Amino acid sequence: MIGRLNHIAIAVPDLEAAAGRYRDLLGGHVGDVHILPEHGVRVVFVDTGNTKVELLQALDDSSPIAAFMARNPGGGMHHICFEVSNIAASMEQLLAGGARVLGDGPKIGAHGRPVVFLHPKDFDGTLIELEEVEPELTPA
Ligand code: CO
C-alpha cells in the first residue's frame, strides 16, 4: 500500500526561525510559508531531493498540534508521510485491519492532495500521514 516517503514533519515554535536555520545553516532548499487553516498550521517545505522536511507551526491554541507543542515546547518530530495511490482504498483496508483513522476521513493537505492521519498508538508511537499522489506517468 505505502509508497515513497513524501515528507518528515517537525513541529517548531517559530517557523521563520526554523526555516532560516534550514536555509542558512543547513543550506537547504527552503520553500515559501503556506497557511493551512483547515489543519491549524503554517508550513514550510524543505526539498532534500529524495524527500522533504515539513516544518510546521500551530496557528493558535486550537491547532491539532497545540497539545504536541505543550508537551514539546522546543519542537520535535511530529509525523511521517507516505504516498499512496488510492486513499479511499487504503482507508478501507486499514479500517478493516483494525487501524484507526483520525478525524472524519481525507482532508486536502499541504500539496493540494487528499491526506489522512493514522492513530500513533496503532503504529508504535508514530503519527503517520498518508497522501494520495498522482500515478507516475509511464515513459513513452
Ligand atoms: Co505532513
CSV table of N, CA and C and ligand atoms in Angstrom, one decimal:
chain,number,residue,atom,x,y,z
A,1,MET,N,0.8,-1.2,0.0
A,1,MET,CA,0.0,0.0,0.0
A,1,MET,C,0.9,1.3,0.0
A,2,ILE,N,1.8,1.4,1.0
A,2,ILE,CA,2.5,2.6,1.1
A,2,ILE,C,3.6,2.6,0.0
A,3,GLY,N,3.9,3.8,-0.5
A,3,GLY,CA,4.9,4.0,-1.5
A,3,GLY,C,6.1,4.8,-0.9
A,4,ARG,N,6.5,5.8,-1.6
A,4,ARG,CA,7.6,6.6,-1.2
A,4,ARG,C,7.3,7.4,0.1
A,5,LEU,N,8.4,7.7,0.8
A,5,LEU,CA,8.3,8.7,1.9
A,5,LEU,C,8.2,10.1,1.3
A,6,ASN,N,7.0,10.7,1.6
A,6,ASN,CA,6.8,12.0,1.0
A,6,ASN,C,7.5,13.1,1.8
A,7,HIS,N,7.3,13.1,3.1
A,7,HIS,CA,8.0,14.0,4.0
A,7,HIS,C,8.0,13.5,5.4
A,8,ILE,N,8.9,14.2,6.2
A,8,ILE,CA,9.0,14.0,7.6
A,8,ILE,C,8.7,15.4,8.2
A,9,ALA,N,7.8,15.4,9.1
A,9,ALA,CA,7.3,16.7,9.7
A,9,ALA,C,7.9,17.0,11.0
A,10,ILE,N,8.3,18.2,11.2
A,10,ILE,CA,8.9,18.6,12.5
A,10,ILE,C,8.1,19.9,13.0
A,11,ALA,N,7.5,19.7,14.2
A,11,ALA,CA,6.7,20.9,14.7
A,11,ALA,C,7.7,21.8,15.4
A,12,VAL,N,7.5,23.1,15.1
A,12,VAL,CA,8.5,24.1,15.6
A,12,VAL,C,7.8,25.2,16.3
A,13,PRO,N,8.4,25.9,17.3
A,13,PRO,CA,7.8,27.0,17.9
A,13,PRO,C,7.9,28.3,17.1
A,14,ASP,N,8.8,28.4,16.2
A,14,ASP,CA,9.0,29.7,15.4
A,14,ASP,C,9.3,29.3,14.0
A,15,LEU,N,8.3,29.3,13.1
A,15,LEU,CA,8.5,28.8,11.7
A,15,LEU,C,9.6,29.6,11.0
A,16,GLU,N,9.6,30.9,11.1
A,16,GLU,CA,10.6,31.7,10.3
A,16,GLU,C,12.0,31.4,10.8
A,17,ALA,N,12.2,31.3,12.1
A,17,ALA,CA,13.5,31.0,12.7
A,17,ALA,C,13.9,29.6,12.2
A,18,ALA,N,13.0,28.6,12.3
A,18,ALA,CA,13.4,27.2,11.9
A,18,ALA,C,13.7,27.2,10.4
A,19,ALA,N,12.9,27.9,9.5
A,19,ALA,CA,13.2,27.9,8.1
A,19,ALA,C,14.5,28.5,7.8
A,20,GLY,N,14.8,29.6,8.5
A,20,GLY,CA,16.1,30.3,8.4
A,20,GLY,C,17.3,29.4,8.7
A,21,ARG,N,17.1,28.6,9.7
A,21,ARG,CA,18.2,27.6,10.1
A,21,ARG,C,18.4,26.6,9.0
A,22,TYR,N,17.3,26.1,8.5
A,22,TYR,CA,17.4,25.0,7.4
A,22,TYR,C,18.0,25.7,6.2
A,23,ARG,N,17.7,26.9,5.9
A,23,ARG,CA,18.3,27.6,4.7
A,23,ARG,C,19.8,28.0,5.0
A,24,ASP,N,20.0,28.7,6.1
A,24,ASP,CA,21.3,29.4,6.3
A,24,ASP,C,22.4,28.4,6.9
A,25,LEU,N,21.9,27.6,7.8
A,25,LEU,CA,22.9,26.7,8.5
A,25,LEU,C,23.1,25.4,7.7
A,26,LEU,N,21.9,24.9,7.2
A,26,LEU,CA,22.0,23.5,6.6
A,26,LEU,C,22.1,23.7,5.1
A,27,GLY,N,21.9,24.9,4.5
A,27,GLY,CA,21.9,25.1,3.1
A,27,GLY,C,20.8,24.4,2.3
A,28,GLY,N,19.7,24.2,3.0
A,28,GLY,CA,18.5,23.5,2.4
A,28,GLY,C,17.8,24.4,1.4
A,29,HIS,N,17.0,23.7,0.5
A,29,HIS,CA,16.2,24.4,-0.5
A,29,HIS,C,14.8,24.6,0.2
A,30,VAL,N,14.7,25.8,0.8
A,30,VAL,CA,13.5,26.1,1.6
A,30,VAL,C,12.5,26.8,0.8
A,31,GLY,N,11.2,26.3,0.8
A,31,GLY,CA,10.1,27.0,0.1
A,31,GLY,C,9.5,28.1,0.9
A,32,ASP,N,8.3,28.5,0.3
A,32,ASP,CA,7.6,29.6,1.0
A,32,ASP,C,6.7,29.1,2.1
A,33,VAL,N,6.3,30.1,2.9
A,33,VAL,CA,5.3,29.8,4.0
A,33,VAL,C,3.9,29.6,3.4
A,34,HIS,N,3.3,28.5,3.8
A,34,HIS,CA,1.9,28.3,3.4
A,34,HIS,C,1.0,28.2,4.7
A,35,ILE,N,-0.1,28.8,4.6
A,35,ILE,CA,-1.1,28.8,5.8
A,35,ILE,C,-2.2,27.8,5.5
A,36,LEU,N,-2.4,26.9,6.4
A,36,LEU,CA,-3.4,25.8,6.2
A,36,LEU,C,-4.4,25.9,7.3
A,37,PRO,N,-5.4,26.8,7.2
A,37,PRO,CA,-6.4,27.0,8.3
A,37,PRO,C,-7.1,25.7,8.7
A,38,GLU,N,-7.4,24.9,7.7
A,38,GLU,CA,-8.2,23.6,8.0
A,38,GLU,C,-7.3,22.7,8.8
A,39,HIS,N,-6.0,22.8,8.8
A,39,HIS,CA,-5.1,21.9,9.6
A,39,HIS,C,-4.6,22.7,10.8
A,40,GLY,N,-4.9,24.0,10.9
A,40,GLY,CA,-4.5,24.8,12.1
A,40,GLY,C,-3.0,25.0,12.1
A,41,VAL,N,-2.3,25.0,11.0
A,41,VAL,CA,-0.9,25.2,10.9
A,41,VAL,C,-0.4,26.1,9.8
A,42,ARG,N,0.8,26.6,10.0
A,42,ARG,CA,1.6,27.2,8.9
A,42,ARG,C,2.7,26.3,8.6
A,43,VAL,N,3.0,26.1,7.3
A,43,VAL,CA,4.1,25.1,7.0
A,43,VAL,C,5.1,25.7,6.0
A,44,VAL,N,6.3,25.2,6.1
A,44,VAL,CA,7.3,25.4,5.1
A,44,VAL,C,7.9,24.1,4.7
A,45,PHE,N,8.1,23.8,3.4
A,45,PHE,CA,8.8,22.6,3.0
A,45,PHE,C,10.2,22.8,2.6
A,46,VAL,N,11.1,21.9,3.0
A,46,VAL,CA,12.5,21.9,2.6
A,46,VAL,C,12.7,20.7,1.7
A,47,ASP,N,13.1,21.0,0.5
A,47,ASP,CA,13.2,19.9,-0.5
A,47,ASP,C,14.6,19.3,-0.4
A,48,THR,N,14.7,18.0,0.0
A,48,THR,CA,16.0,17.4,0.1
A,48,THR,C,16.4,16.5,-1.0
A,49,GLY,N,15.6,16.6,-2.1
A,49,GLY,CA,15.9,15.7,-3.3
A,49,GLY,C,15.2,14.4,-3.2
A,50,ASN,N,15.5,13.6,-2.3
A,50,ASN,CA,14.8,12.3,-2.2
A,50,ASN,C,13.5,12.3,-1.4
A,51,THR,N,13.4,13.4,-0.5
A,51,THR,CA,12.2,13.6,0.2
A,51,THR,C,12.1,15.0,0.7
A,52,LYS,N,11.2,15.3,1.6
A,52,LYS,CA,11.1,16.7,2.1
A,52,LYS,C,11.0,16.7,3.6
A,53,VAL,N,11.4,17.9,4.2
A,53,VAL,CA,11.1,18.1,5.6
A,53,VAL,C,10.0,19.1,5.6
A,54,GLU,N,8.9,18.9,6.4
A,54,GLU,CA,7.9,19.8,6.6
A,54,GLU,C,8.0,20.4,8.0
A,55,LEU,N,8.3,21.7,8.0
A,55,LEU,CA,8.3,22.5,9.3
A,55,LEU,C,6.9,23.0,9.5
A,56,LEU,N,6.4,22.8,10.7
A,56,LEU,CA,5.0,23.3,10.9
A,56,LEU,C,4.9,23.9,12.3
A,57,GLN,N,4.1,25.0,12.3
A,57,GLN,CA,3.9,25.8,13.5
A,57,GLN,C,2.4,25.9,13.7
A,58,ALA,N,1.9,25.8,14.9
A,58,ALA,CA,0.5,26.0,15.2
A,58,ALA,C,0.0,27.4,14.9
A,59,LEU,N,-1.2,27.5,14.3
A,59,LEU,CA,-1.7,28.8,14.1
A,59,LEU,C,-2.2,29.5,15.4
A,60,ASP,N,-2.7,28.6,16.3
A,60,ASP,CA,-3.2,29.1,17.6
A,60,ASP,C,-3.4,28.0,18.6
A,61,ASP,N,-4.0,28.2,19.7
A,61,ASP,CA,-4.1,27.2,20.8
A,61,ASP,C,-5.1,26.1,20.4
A,62,SER,N,-6.0,26.3,19.4
A,62,SER,CA,-6.9,25.3,19.0
A,62,SER,C,-6.3,24.4,17.9
A,63,SER,N,-5.1,24.6,17.5
A,63,SER,CA,-4.4,23.8,16.5
A,63,SER,C,-4.3,22.3,16.9
A,64,PRO,N,-4.5,21.4,15.9
A,64,PRO,CA,-4.3,20.0,16.2
A,64,PRO,C,-2.9,19.7,16.8
A,65,ILE,N,-1.9,20.6,16.6
A,65,ILE,CA,-0.6,20.3,17.1
A,65,ILE,C,-0.3,21.1,18.4
A,66,ALA,N,-1.4,21.8,18.9
A,66,ALA,CA,-1.2,22.6,20.2
A,66,ALA,C,-0.8,21.7,21.3
A,67,ALA,N,-1.4,20.5,21.5
A,67,ALA,CA,-1.1,19.6,22.6
A,67,ALA,C,0.3,19.1,22.5
A,68,PHE,N,0.7,18.8,21.2
A,68,PHE,CA,2.1,18.3,21.0
A,68,PHE,C,3.1,19.4,21.4
A,69,MET,N,2.8,20.7,21.1
A,69,MET,CA,3.7,21.7,21.4
A,69,MET,C,3.8,22.0,22.9
A,70,ALA,N,2.6,21.8,23.6
A,70,ALA,CA,2.6,21.9,25.0
A,70,ALA,C,3.5,20.9,25.7
A,71,ARG,N,3.5,19.7,25.1
A,71,ARG,CA,4.4,18.6,25.6
A,71,ARG,C,5.9,18.8,25.2
A,72,ASN,N,6.0,19.4,24.0
A,72,ASN,CA,7.4,19.6,23.4
A,72,ASN,C,7.6,21.1,23.0
A,73,PRO,N,7.7,21.9,24.0
A,73,PRO,CA,7.8,23.4,23.7
A,73,PRO,C,8.9,23.8,22.8
A,74,GLY,N,10.0,23.0,22.8
A,74,GLY,CA,11.1,23.3,21.9
A,74,GLY,C,10.9,22.8,20.5
A,75,GLY,N,9.8,22.1,20.3
A,75,GLY,CA,9.6,21.4,19.0
A,75,GLY,C,10.0,20.0,19.0
A,76,GLY,N,9.7,19.3,17.9
A,76,GLY,CA,10.1,17.9,17.8
A,76,GLY,C,9.5,17.2,16.6
A,77,MET,N,9.9,16.0,16.3
A,77,MET,CA,9.4,15.1,15.2
A,77,MET,C,7.9,14.9,15.4
A,78,HIS,N,7.1,15.3,14.4
A,78,HIS,CA,5.7,15.2,14.6
A,78,HIS,C,5.0,14.0,13.9
A,79,HIS,N,5.3,13.9,12.6
A,79,HIS,CA,4.7,12.8,11.8
A,79,HIS,C,5.6,12.5,10.6
A,80,ILE,N,5.3,11.3,10.0
A,80,ILE,CA,6.0,11.0,8.7
A,80,ILE,C,4.8,10.7,7.7
A,81,CYS,N,5.1,11.0,6.5
A,81,CYS,CA,4.1,10.9,5.4
A,81,CYS,C,4.5,10.0,4.3
A,82,PHE,N,3.7,9.0,4.1
A,82,PHE,CA,3.9,8.1,3.0
A,82,PHE,C,2.9,8.3,1.8
A,83,GLU,N,3.4,8.1,0.6
A,83,GLU,CA,2.5,8.2,-0.5
A,83,GLU,C,1.7,7.0,-0.8
A,84,VAL,N,0.4,7.2,-1.1
A,84,VAL,CA,-0.5,6.1,-1.6
A,84,VAL,C,-1.1,6.5,-2.9
A,85,SER,N,-1.6,5.5,-3.6
A,85,SER,CA,-2.2,5.8,-5.0
A,85,SER,C,-3.7,6.0,-4.9
A,86,ASN,N,-4.3,5.4,-3.8
A,86,ASN,CA,-5.8,5.5,-3.7
A,86,ASN,C,-6.1,5.6,-2.2
A,87,ILE,N,-6.4,6.8,-1.8
A,87,ILE,CA,-6.5,7.0,-0.3
A,87,ILE,C,-7.8,6.3,0.2
A,88,ALA,N,-8.9,6.3,-0.6
A,88,ALA,CA,-10.1,5.6,-0.1
A,88,ALA,C,-9.9,4.1,0.0
A,89,ALA,N,-9.2,3.5,-0.9
A,89,ALA,CA,-8.9,2.1,-0.8
A,89,ALA,C,-8.0,1.8,0.4
A,90,SER,N,-7.0,2.7,0.6
A,90,SER,CA,-6.1,2.5,1.7
A,90,SER,C,-6.8,2.6,3.0
A,91,MET,N,-7.8,3.6,3.2
A,91,MET,CA,-8.5,3.7,4.4
A,91,MET,C,-9.4,2.5,4.7
A,92,GLU,N,-10.0,2.0,3.6
A,92,GLU,CA,-10.9,0.8,3.8
A,92,GLU,C,-10.1,-0.4,4.3
A,93,GLN,N,-8.9,-0.6,3.7
A,93,GLN,CA,-8.0,-1.7,4.1
A,93,GLN,C,-7.5,-1.5,5.5
A,94,LEU,N,-7.2,-0.3,5.9
A,94,LEU,CA,-6.7,0.0,7.2
A,94,LEU,C,-7.8,-0.2,8.3
A,95,LEU,N,-9.0,0.3,8.0
A,95,LEU,CA,-10.1,0.2,9.0
A,95,LEU,C,-10.5,-1.3,9.1
A,96,ALA,N,-10.5,-2.0,8.0
A,96,ALA,CA,-10.8,-3.4,8.1
A,96,ALA,C,-9.7,-4.2,8.9
A,97,GLY,N,-8.5,-3.7,8.9
A,97,GLY,CA,-7.4,-4.3,9.6
A,97,GLY,C,-7.4,-3.9,11.1
A,98,GLY,N,-8.3,-3.0,11.5
A,98,GLY,CA,-8.3,-2.5,12.9
A,98,GLY,C,-7.5,-1.3,13.2
A,99,ALA,N,-6.9,-0.6,12.2
A,99,ALA,CA,-6.2,0.6,12.4
A,99,ALA,C,-7.2,1.8,12.5
A,100,ARG,N,-6.9,2.8,13.2
A,100,ARG,CA,-7.8,3.9,13.4
A,100,ARG,C,-7.3,5.1,12.6
A,101,VAL,N,-8.3,5.7,11.9
A,101,VAL,CA,-8.0,6.9,11.1
A,101,VAL,C,-8.5,8.1,11.9
A,102,LEU,N,-7.7,9.1,12.0
A,102,LEU,CA,-8.1,10.3,12.8
A,102,LEU,C,-9.0,11.2,12.0
A,103,GLY,N,-10.0,11.8,12.7
A,103,GLY,CA,-10.9,12.7,12.1
A,103,GLY,C,-12.0,12.0,11.3
A,104,ASP,N,-12.6,12.7,10.4
A,104,ASP,CA,-13.7,12.1,9.6
A,104,ASP,C,-13.3,11.8,8.2
A,105,GLY,N,-12.0,11.4,8.0
A,105,GLY,CA,-11.6,11.0,6.6
A,105,GLY,C,-10.7,12.0,6.0
A,106,PRO,N,-10.5,11.8,4.7
A,106,PRO,CA,-9.5,12.7,4.0
A,106,PRO,C,-9.8,14.1,4.0
A,107,LYS,N,-8.7,14.9,4.2
A,107,LYS,CA,-8.8,16.4,4.0
A,107,LYS,C,-7.8,16.7,2.9
A,108,ILE,N,-7.9,17.9,2.4
A,108,ILE,CA,-6.9,18.4,1.5
A,108,ILE,C,-5.6,18.9,2.2
A,109,GLY,N,-4.5,18.3,1.9
A,109,GLY,CA,-3.2,18.6,2.6
A,109,GLY,C,-2.4,19.7,2.0
A,110,ALA,N,-1.2,19.9,2.4
A,110,ALA,CA,-0.3,21.0,2.1
A,110,ALA,C,0.0,21.0,0.6
A,111,HIS,N,-0.1,19.9,-0.1
A,111,HIS,CA,0.2,19.8,-1.5
A,111,HIS,C,-1.0,19.8,-2.4
A,112,GLY,N,-2.2,20.2,-1.8
A,112,GLY,CA,-3.4,20.2,-2.6
A,112,GLY,C,-4.0,18.8,-2.9
A,113,ARG,N,-3.5,17.8,-2.2
A,113,ARG,CA,-3.9,16.4,-2.4
A,113,ARG,C,-4.6,15.9,-1.1
A,114,PRO,N,-5.4,14.8,-1.3
A,114,PRO,CA,-6.1,14.3,-0.1
A,114,PRO,C,-5.1,13.6,0.9
A,115,VAL,N,-5.3,13.8,2.2
A,115,VAL,CA,-4.4,13.2,3.2
A,115,VAL,C,-5.3,12.7,4.3
A,116,VAL,N,-4.8,11.6,5.0
A,116,VAL,CA,-5.4,11.2,6.3
A,116,VAL,C,-4.3,10.9,7.2
A,117,PHE,N,-4.6,11.0,8.5
A,117,PHE,CA,-3.7,10.6,9.6
A,117,PHE,C,-4.1,9.4,10.3
A,118,LEU,N,-3.2,8.5,10.7
A,118,LEU,CA,-3.5,7.3,11.4
A,118,LEU,C,-3.0,7.4,12.8
A,119,HIS,N,-3.8,6.8,13.7
A,119,HIS,CA,-3.5,6.9,15.2
A,119,HIS,C,-2.1,6.4,15.5
A,120,PRO,N,-1.4,7.3,16.2
A,120,PRO,CA,0.0,6.9,16.6
A,120,PRO,C,0.1,5.6,17.4
A,121,LYS,N,-0.9,5.3,18.2
A,121,LYS,CA,-0.9,4.2,19.1
A,121,LYS,C,-1.0,2.9,18.3
A,122,ASP,N,-1.5,3.0,17.0
A,122,ASP,CA,-1.5,1.8,16.2
A,122,ASP,C,-0.2,1.6,15.4
A,123,PHE,N,0.7,2.6,15.5
A,123,PHE,CA,2.0,2.5,14.7
A,123,PHE,C,3.2,2.8,15.6
A,124,ASP,N,3.2,2.2,16.7
A,124,ASP,CA,4.5,2.2,17.6
A,124,ASP,C,4.8,3.7,18.0
A,125,GLY,N,3.8,4.4,18.2
A,125,GLY,CA,4.0,5.8,18.8
A,125,GLY,C,4.3,6.8,17.7
A,126,THR,N,4.1,6.5,16.4
A,126,THR,CA,4.4,7.4,15.4
A,126,THR,C,3.2,7.8,14.6
A,127,LEU,N,2.9,9.1,14.5
A,127,LEU,CA,1.8,9.6,13.7
A,127,LEU,C,2.1,9.4,12.3
A,128,ILE,N,1.3,8.8,11.5
A,128,ILE,CA,1.5,8.5,10.1
A,128,ILE,C,0.5,9.3,9.3
A,129,GLU,N,0.9,10.0,8.3
A,129,GLU,CA,0.1,10.7,7.3
A,129,GLU,C,0.2,9.9,6.0
A,130,LEU,N,-1.0,9.7,5.3
A,130,LEU,CA,-1.0,9.1,4.0
A,130,LEU,C,-1.4,10.2,3.1
A,131,GLU,N,-0.7,10.4,1.9
A,131,GLU,CA,-1.1,11.4,0.9
A,131,GLU,C,-1.3,10.7,-0.4
A,132,GLU,N,-2.4,10.9,-1.0
A,132,GLU,CA,-2.7,10.4,-2.3
A,132,GLU,C,-2.0,11.1,-3.4
A,133,VAL,N,-1.2,10.4,-4.2
A,133,VAL,CA,-0.4,11.1,-5.2
A,133,VAL,C,-0.9,10.6,-6.6
A,134,GLU,N,-0.7,11.5,-7.6
A,134,GLU,CA,-1.0,11.1,-9.0
A,134,GLU,C,-0.2,9.9,-9.3
A,135,PRO,N,-0.8,9.0,-10.1
A,135,PRO,CA,0.0,7.8,-10.5
A,135,PRO,C,1.2,8.3,-11.4
A,136,GLU,N,2.3,7.6,-11.3
A,136,GLU,CA,3.5,8.0,-12.1
A,136,GLU,C,3.2,7.9,-13.5
A,137,LEU,N,3.7,8.9,-14.3
A,137,LEU,CA,3.5,8.8,-15.7
A,137,LEU,C,4.4,7.8,-16.3
A,138,THR,N,3.9,6.9,-17.1
A,138,THR,CA,4.7,5.9,-17.7
A,138,THR,C,5.5,6.5,-18.9
A,139,PRO,N,6.8,6.3,-18.9
A,139,PRO,CA,7.6,6.9,-20.0
A,139,PRO,C,7.1,6.2,-21.3
A,140,ALA,N,7.1,7.0,-22.4
A,140,ALA,CA,6.6,6.5,-23.7
A,140,ALA,C,7.7,5.5,-24.2
B,1,CO,CO,2.5,16.3,6.7
